[in-house]
């Protein structure tokens, strides 16, 4: 199913920090991956989203390669910071979650609508965790919204899957 990838049914019922955003959303998309690294290492990699998207760099990073090592200082977060150019950081808790929202009034908001993305880290056995993502979407009105309803879930599945697998590889490599 396009609305879920890599996530168990019981994980979909968890409370995500992004759920606190007011209003009704048209879509909820869920993604997840097990990473054999500590929550702290995984969170540190999520902080790298400040400078790169970590999915298909040729497509969404203008051909520039996402950094393959942790850059100093990116873990110094504050609400309101830019993330991946089109998002703002709306909440975070080190080692636990990072929650983003598309910047209002931007071209991205006109195209994608109101998007909230929450990356939630769930500890498992020592040295392992689940990285879960919940995307909430409120589509724009009119023809653009109709198109987004058709393609956003598929596009997100392709891009988010690649992003999560990249974080898995990088976190497991640096966590050794």
PDB file of C-alpha atoms in Angstrom:
ATOM      1  CA  UNK A   1       0.000   0.000   0.000  1.00  0.00           C
ATOM      2  CA  UNK A   2       1.355   3.414  -0.944  1.00  0.00           C
ATOM      3  CA  UNK A   3       0.409   5.043   2.380  1.00  0.00           C
ATOM      4  CA  UNK A   4       2.689   2.706   4.364  1.00  0.00           C
ATOM      5  CA  UNK A   5       6.166   1.282   3.920  1.00  0.00           C
ATOM      6  CA  UNK A   6       8.286  -0.518   6.485  1.00  0.00           C
ATOM      7  CA  UNK A   7       5.970   0.209   9.387  1.00  0.00           C
ATOM      8  CA  UNK A   8       3.964  -2.200  11.506  1.00  0.00           C
ATOM      9  CA  UNK A   9       0.266  -1.723  12.186  1.00  0.00           C
ATOM     10  CA  UNK A  10       0.828  -1.076  15.895  1.00  0.00           C
ATOM     11  CA  UNK A  11       3.386   1.638  15.073  1.00  0.00           C
ATOM     12  CA  UNK A  12       0.743   3.530  13.098  1.00  0.00           C
ATOM     13  CA  UNK A  13      -1.300   3.911  16.282  1.00  0.00           C
ATOM     14  CA  UNK A  14       1.531   5.612  18.187  1.00  0.00           C
ATOM     15  CA  UNK A  15       1.222   9.262  19.097  1.00  0.00           C
ATOM     16  CA  UNK A  16       3.623  11.320  16.964  1.00  0.00           C
ATOM     17  CA  UNK A  17       4.603  14.854  18.060  1.00  0.00           C
ATOM     18  CA  UNK A  18       3.347  16.153  14.694  1.00  0.00           C
ATOM     19  CA  UNK A  19      -0.171  15.051  15.652  1.00  0.00           C
ATOM     20  CA  UNK A  20      -0.371  18.137  17.882  1.00  0.00           C
ATOM     21  CA  UNK A  21      -0.589  20.422  14.842  1.00  0.00           C
ATOM     22  CA  UNK A  22      -4.102  21.838  14.685  1.00  0.00           C
ATOM     23  CA  UNK A  23      -6.498  21.175  11.860  1.00  0.00           C
ATOM     24  CA  UNK A  24      -7.715  18.372   9.659  1.00  0.00           C
ATOM     25  CA  UNK A  25      -5.337  16.732   7.229  1.00  0.00           C
ATOM     26  CA  UNK A  26      -6.282  14.926   4.020  1.00  0.00           C
ATOM     27  CA  UNK A  27      -3.592  12.252   4.202  1.00  0.00           C
ATOM     28  CA  UNK A  28      -1.379  10.406   6.665  1.00  0.00           C
ATOM     29  CA  UNK A  29       1.584   8.523   5.222  1.00  0.00           C
ATOM     30  CA  UNK A  30       3.753   6.210   7.326  1.00  0.00           C
ATOM     31  CA  UNK A  31       7.296   5.000   6.746  1.00  0.00           C
ATOM     32  CA  UNK A  32       9.722   3.068   8.944  1.00  0.00           C
ATOM     33  CA  UNK A  33      13.049   1.296   9.118  1.00  0.00           C
ATOM     34  CA  UNK A  34      15.060  -0.571  11.754  1.00  0.00           C
ATOM     35  CA  UNK A  35      18.512   0.892  12.303  1.00  0.00           C
ATOM     36  CA  UNK A  36      21.241  -0.935  14.208  1.00  0.00           C
ATOM     37  CA  UNK A  37      22.580   2.187  15.897  1.00  0.00           C
ATOM     38  CA  UNK A  38      21.669   4.097  19.037  1.00  0.00           C
ATOM     39  CA  UNK A  39      18.874   6.687  19.020  1.00  0.00           C
ATOM     40  CA  UNK A  40      21.503   9.377  19.630  1.00  0.00           C
ATOM     41  CA  UNK A  41      23.426   8.437  16.484  1.00  0.00           C
ATOM     42  CA  UNK A  42      20.227   8.279  14.408  1.00  0.00           C
ATOM     43  CA  UNK A  43      19.094  11.660  15.738  1.00  0.00           C
ATOM     44  CA  UNK A  44      22.472  13.153  14.873  1.00  0.00           C
ATOM     45  CA  UNK A  45      21.993  11.985  11.285  1.00  0.00           C
ATOM     46  CA  UNK A  46      18.493  13.477  11.197  1.00  0.00           C
ATOM     47  CA  UNK A  47      20.054  16.821  12.122  1.00  0.00           C
ATOM     48  CA  UNK A  48      21.934  16.617   8.824  1.00  0.00           C
ATOM     49  CA  UNK A  49      18.602  17.355   7.104  1.00  0.00           C
ATOM     50  CA  UNK A  50      19.468  20.990   7.768  1.00  0.00           C
ATOM     51  CA  UNK A  51      21.862  20.833   4.802  1.00  0.00           C
ATOM     52  CA  UNK A  52      20.674  17.999   2.542  1.00  0.00           C
ATOM     53  CA  UNK A  53      17.653  15.753   1.876  1.00  0.00           C
ATOM     54  CA  UNK A  54      19.498  12.386   1.754  1.00  0.00           C
ATOM     55  CA  UNK A  55      17.203  10.868  -0.854  1.00  0.00           C
ATOM     56  CA  UNK A  56      17.977  11.067  -4.583  1.00  0.00           C
ATOM     57  CA  UNK A  57      20.562  13.851  -4.699  1.00  0.00           C
ATOM     58  CA  UNK A  58      20.415  14.145  -8.494  1.00  0.00           C
ATOM     59  CA  UNK A  59      16.727  14.997  -8.180  1.00  0.00           C
ATOM     60  CA  UNK A  60      16.175  16.921  -4.972  1.00  0.00           C
ATOM     61  CA  UNK A  61      19.630  18.261  -4.112  1.00  0.00           C
ATOM     62  CA  UNK A  62      20.526  19.794  -7.497  1.00  0.00           C
ATOM     63  CA  UNK A  63      23.042  17.016  -8.092  1.00  0.00           C
ATOM     64  CA  UNK A  64      25.076  17.790  -4.957  1.00  0.00           C
ATOM     65  CA  UNK A  65      25.886  14.736  -2.855  1.00  0.00           C
ATOM     66  CA  UNK A  66      24.417  14.698   0.645  1.00  0.00           C
ATOM     67  CA  UNK A  67      27.263  14.693   3.210  1.00  0.00           C
ATOM     68  CA  UNK A  68      28.454  11.190   4.007  1.00  0.00           C
ATOM     69  CA  UNK A  69      29.928  12.136   7.375  1.00  0.00           C
ATOM     70  CA  UNK A  70      28.488  14.080  10.283  1.00  0.00           C
ATOM     71  CA  UNK A  71      29.080  17.811  10.008  1.00  0.00           C
ATOM     72  CA  UNK A  72      29.881  19.645  13.232  1.00  0.00           C
ATOM     73  CA  UNK A  73      27.286  21.961  14.718  1.00  0.00           C
ATOM     74  CA  UNK A  74      24.238  20.711  12.831  1.00  0.00           C
ATOM     75  CA  UNK A  75      22.898  19.166  16.019  1.00  0.00           C
ATOM     76  CA  UNK A  76      22.513  22.642  17.546  1.00  0.00           C
ATOM     77  CA  UNK A  77      18.833  22.943  16.751  1.00  0.00           C
ATOM     78  CA  UNK A  78      16.303  25.663  17.418  1.00  0.00           C
ATOM     79  CA  UNK A  79      12.647  25.909  16.483  1.00  0.00           C
ATOM     80  CA  UNK A  80      12.191  27.895  13.266  1.00  0.00           C
ATOM     81  CA  UNK A  81      15.390  26.706  11.563  1.00  0.00           C
ATOM     82  CA  UNK A  82      15.283  25.879   7.864  1.00  0.00           C
ATOM     83  CA  UNK A  83      15.407  22.189   7.031  1.00  0.00           C
ATOM     84  CA  UNK A  84      15.909  20.901   3.450  1.00  0.00           C
ATOM     85  CA  UNK A  85      15.104  24.430   2.161  1.00  0.00           C
ATOM     86  CA  UNK A  86      11.315  23.962   2.108  1.00  0.00           C
ATOM     87  CA  UNK A  87      10.655  23.064   5.762  1.00  0.00           C
ATOM     88  CA  UNK A  88      10.894  24.775   9.136  1.00  0.00           C
ATOM     89  CA  UNK A  89      11.689  22.919  12.337  1.00  0.00           C
ATOM     90  CA  UNK A  90       8.582  23.145  14.545  1.00  0.00           C
ATOM     91  CA  UNK A  91       9.640  20.852  17.417  1.00  0.00           C
ATOM     92  CA  UNK A  92      12.345  18.419  18.453  1.00  0.00           C
ATOM     93  CA  UNK A  93      13.668  16.404  21.357  1.00  0.00           C
ATOM     94  CA  UNK A  94      17.261  15.176  21.068  1.00  0.00           C
ATOM     95  CA  UNK A  95      17.438  11.427  20.578  1.00  0.00           C
ATOM     96  CA  UNK A  96      13.656  11.196  20.181  1.00  0.00           C
ATOM     97  CA  UNK A  97      12.073  13.217  17.373  1.00  0.00           C
ATOM     98  CA  UNK A  98      12.349  15.937  14.774  1.00  0.00           C
ATOM     99  CA  UNK A  99       9.142  17.538  13.467  1.00  0.00           C
ATOM    100  CA  UNK A 100       9.016  19.755  10.375  1.00  0.00           C
ATOM    101  CA  UNK A 101       6.422  21.792   8.518  1.00  0.00           C
ATOM    102  CA  UNK A 102       6.462  23.194   5.004  1.00  0.00           C
ATOM    103  CA  UNK A 103       7.178  26.930   5.108  1.00  0.00           C
ATOM    104  CA  UNK A 104       3.915  28.808   4.678  1.00  0.00           C
ATOM    105  CA  UNK A 105       3.469  31.207   1.792  1.00  0.00           C
ATOM    106  CA  UNK A 106       6.206  29.585  -0.294  1.00  0.00           C
ATOM    107  CA  UNK A 107       6.114  28.007  -3.722  1.00  0.00           C
ATOM    108  CA  UNK A 108       6.495  24.604  -2.031  1.00  0.00           C
ATOM    109  CA  UNK A 109       3.385  25.278   0.076  1.00  0.00           C
ATOM    110  CA  UNK A 110       1.400  26.292  -3.011  1.00  0.00           C
ATOM    111  CA  UNK A 111       2.410  23.080  -4.773  1.00  0.00           C
ATOM    112  CA  UNK A 112       2.415  20.510  -1.943  1.00  0.00           C
ATOM    113  CA  UNK A 113      -0.013  22.138   0.485  1.00  0.00           C
ATOM    114  CA  UNK A 114       0.434  22.075   4.245  1.00  0.00           C
ATOM    115  CA  UNK A 115       2.803  19.217   5.049  1.00  0.00           C
ATOM    116  CA  UNK A 116       3.955  18.159   8.523  1.00  0.00           C
ATOM    117  CA  UNK A 117       6.667  15.481   8.767  1.00  0.00           C
ATOM    118  CA  UNK A 118       7.604  13.838  12.056  1.00  0.00           C
ATOM    119  CA  UNK A 119      10.664  11.604  12.410  1.00  0.00           C
ATOM    120  CA  UNK A 120      10.187   9.526  15.568  1.00  0.00           C
ATOM    121  CA  UNK A 121      12.944   7.347  17.048  1.00  0.00           C
ATOM    122  CA  UNK A 122      11.799   4.329  19.078  1.00  0.00           C
ATOM    123  CA  UNK A 123      14.558   2.498  21.020  1.00  0.00           C
ATOM    124  CA  UNK A 124      14.616  -1.272  20.620  1.00  0.00           C
ATOM    125  CA  UNK A 125      17.236  -3.647  21.996  1.00  0.00           C
ATOM    126  CA  UNK A 126      20.454  -1.870  23.077  1.00  0.00           C
ATOM    127  CA  UNK A 127      22.170  -0.384  20.045  1.00  0.00           C
ATOM    128  CA  UNK A 128      19.112  -0.580  17.803  1.00  0.00           C
ATOM    129  CA  UNK A 129      16.034   1.536  17.138  1.00  0.00           C
ATOM    130  CA  UNK A 130      13.150   2.078  14.786  1.00  0.00           C
ATOM    131  CA  UNK A 131      13.027   5.297  12.794  1.00  0.00           C
ATOM    132  CA  UNK A 132       9.382   6.007  12.035  1.00  0.00           C
ATOM    133  CA  UNK A 133       8.039   8.799   9.882  1.00  0.00           C
ATOM    134  CA  UNK A 134       4.531  10.153   9.722  1.00  0.00           C
ATOM    135  CA  UNK A 135       3.676  12.684   7.040  1.00  0.00           C
ATOM    136  CA  UNK A 136       0.438  14.630   7.399  1.00  0.00           C
ATOM    137  CA  UNK A 137      -0.775  16.415   4.284  1.00  0.00           C
ATOM    138  CA  UNK A 138      -3.433  19.027   3.636  1.00  0.00           C
ATOM    139  CA  UNK A 139      -3.606  19.436  -0.129  1.00  0.00           C
ATOM    140  CA  UNK A 140      -4.050  22.793  -1.843  1.00  0.00           C
ATOM    141  CA  UNK A 141      -7.432  23.570  -3.406  1.00  0.00           C
ATOM    142  CA  UNK A 142      -8.183  23.259  -7.103  1.00  0.00           C
ATOM    143  CA  UNK A 143      -6.409  21.359  -9.857  1.00  0.00           C
ATOM    144  CA  UNK A 144      -3.001  21.464  -8.136  1.00  0.00           C
ATOM    145  CA  UNK A 145      -4.515  19.801  -5.077  1.00  0.00           C
ATOM    146  CA  UNK A 146      -6.143  17.122  -7.216  1.00  0.00           C
ATOM    147  CA  UNK A 147      -2.795  16.341  -8.861  1.00  0.00           C
ATOM    148  CA  UNK A 148      -1.006  16.280  -5.492  1.00  0.00           C
ATOM    149  CA  UNK A 149      -3.539  13.781  -4.118  1.00  0.00           C
ATOM    150  CA  UNK A 150      -2.541  11.453  -6.956  1.00  0.00           C
ATOM    151  CA  UNK A 151       1.241  11.846  -6.954  1.00  0.00           C
ATOM    152  CA  UNK A 152       2.359  12.940  -3.469  1.00  0.00           C
ATOM    153  CA  UNK A 153       1.878   9.522  -1.809  1.00  0.00           C
ATOM    154  CA  UNK A 154       3.838   7.787  -4.598  1.00  0.00           C
ATOM    155  CA  UNK A 155       6.516  10.473  -4.727  1.00  0.00           C
ATOM    156  CA  UNK A 156       6.902  10.427  -0.961  1.00  0.00           C
ATOM    157  CA  UNK A 157       7.157   6.635  -0.950  1.00  0.00           C
ATOM    158  CA  UNK A 158      10.030   6.726  -3.448  1.00  0.00           C
ATOM    159  CA  UNK A 159      11.892   9.643  -1.868  1.00  0.00           C
ATOM    160  CA  UNK A 160      11.320   8.779   1.810  1.00  0.00           C
ATOM    161  CA  UNK A 161      12.242   5.136   1.271  1.00  0.00           C
ATOM    162  CA  UNK A 162      15.573   6.212  -0.230  1.00  0.00           C
ATOM    163  CA  UNK A 163      16.119   8.754   2.575  1.00  0.00           C
ATOM    164  CA  UNK A 164      15.459   6.224   5.345  1.00  0.00           C
ATOM    165  CA  UNK A 165      17.674   3.585   3.747  1.00  0.00           C
ATOM    166  CA  UNK A 166      20.459   6.167   3.403  1.00  0.00           C
ATOM    167  CA  UNK A 167      20.124   7.112   7.082  1.00  0.00           C
ATOM    168  CA  UNK A 168      20.175   3.417   8.001  1.00  0.00           C
ATOM    169  CA  UNK A 169      23.403   2.845   6.068  1.00  0.00           C
ATOM    170  CA  UNK A 170      25.119   5.985   7.374  1.00  0.00           C
ATOM    171  CA  UNK A 171      24.032   5.581  11.018  1.00  0.00           C
ATOM    172  CA  UNK A 172      24.995   1.903  11.121  1.00  0.00           C
ATOM    173  CA  UNK A 173      28.387   2.705   9.593  1.00  0.00           C
ATOM    174  CA  UNK A 174      29.104   5.582  11.990  1.00  0.00           C
ATOM    175  CA  UNK A 175      27.633   3.747  14.987  1.00  0.00           C
ATOM    176  CA  UNK A 176      30.214   0.947  14.790  1.00  0.00           C
TER     177      UNK A 176
END
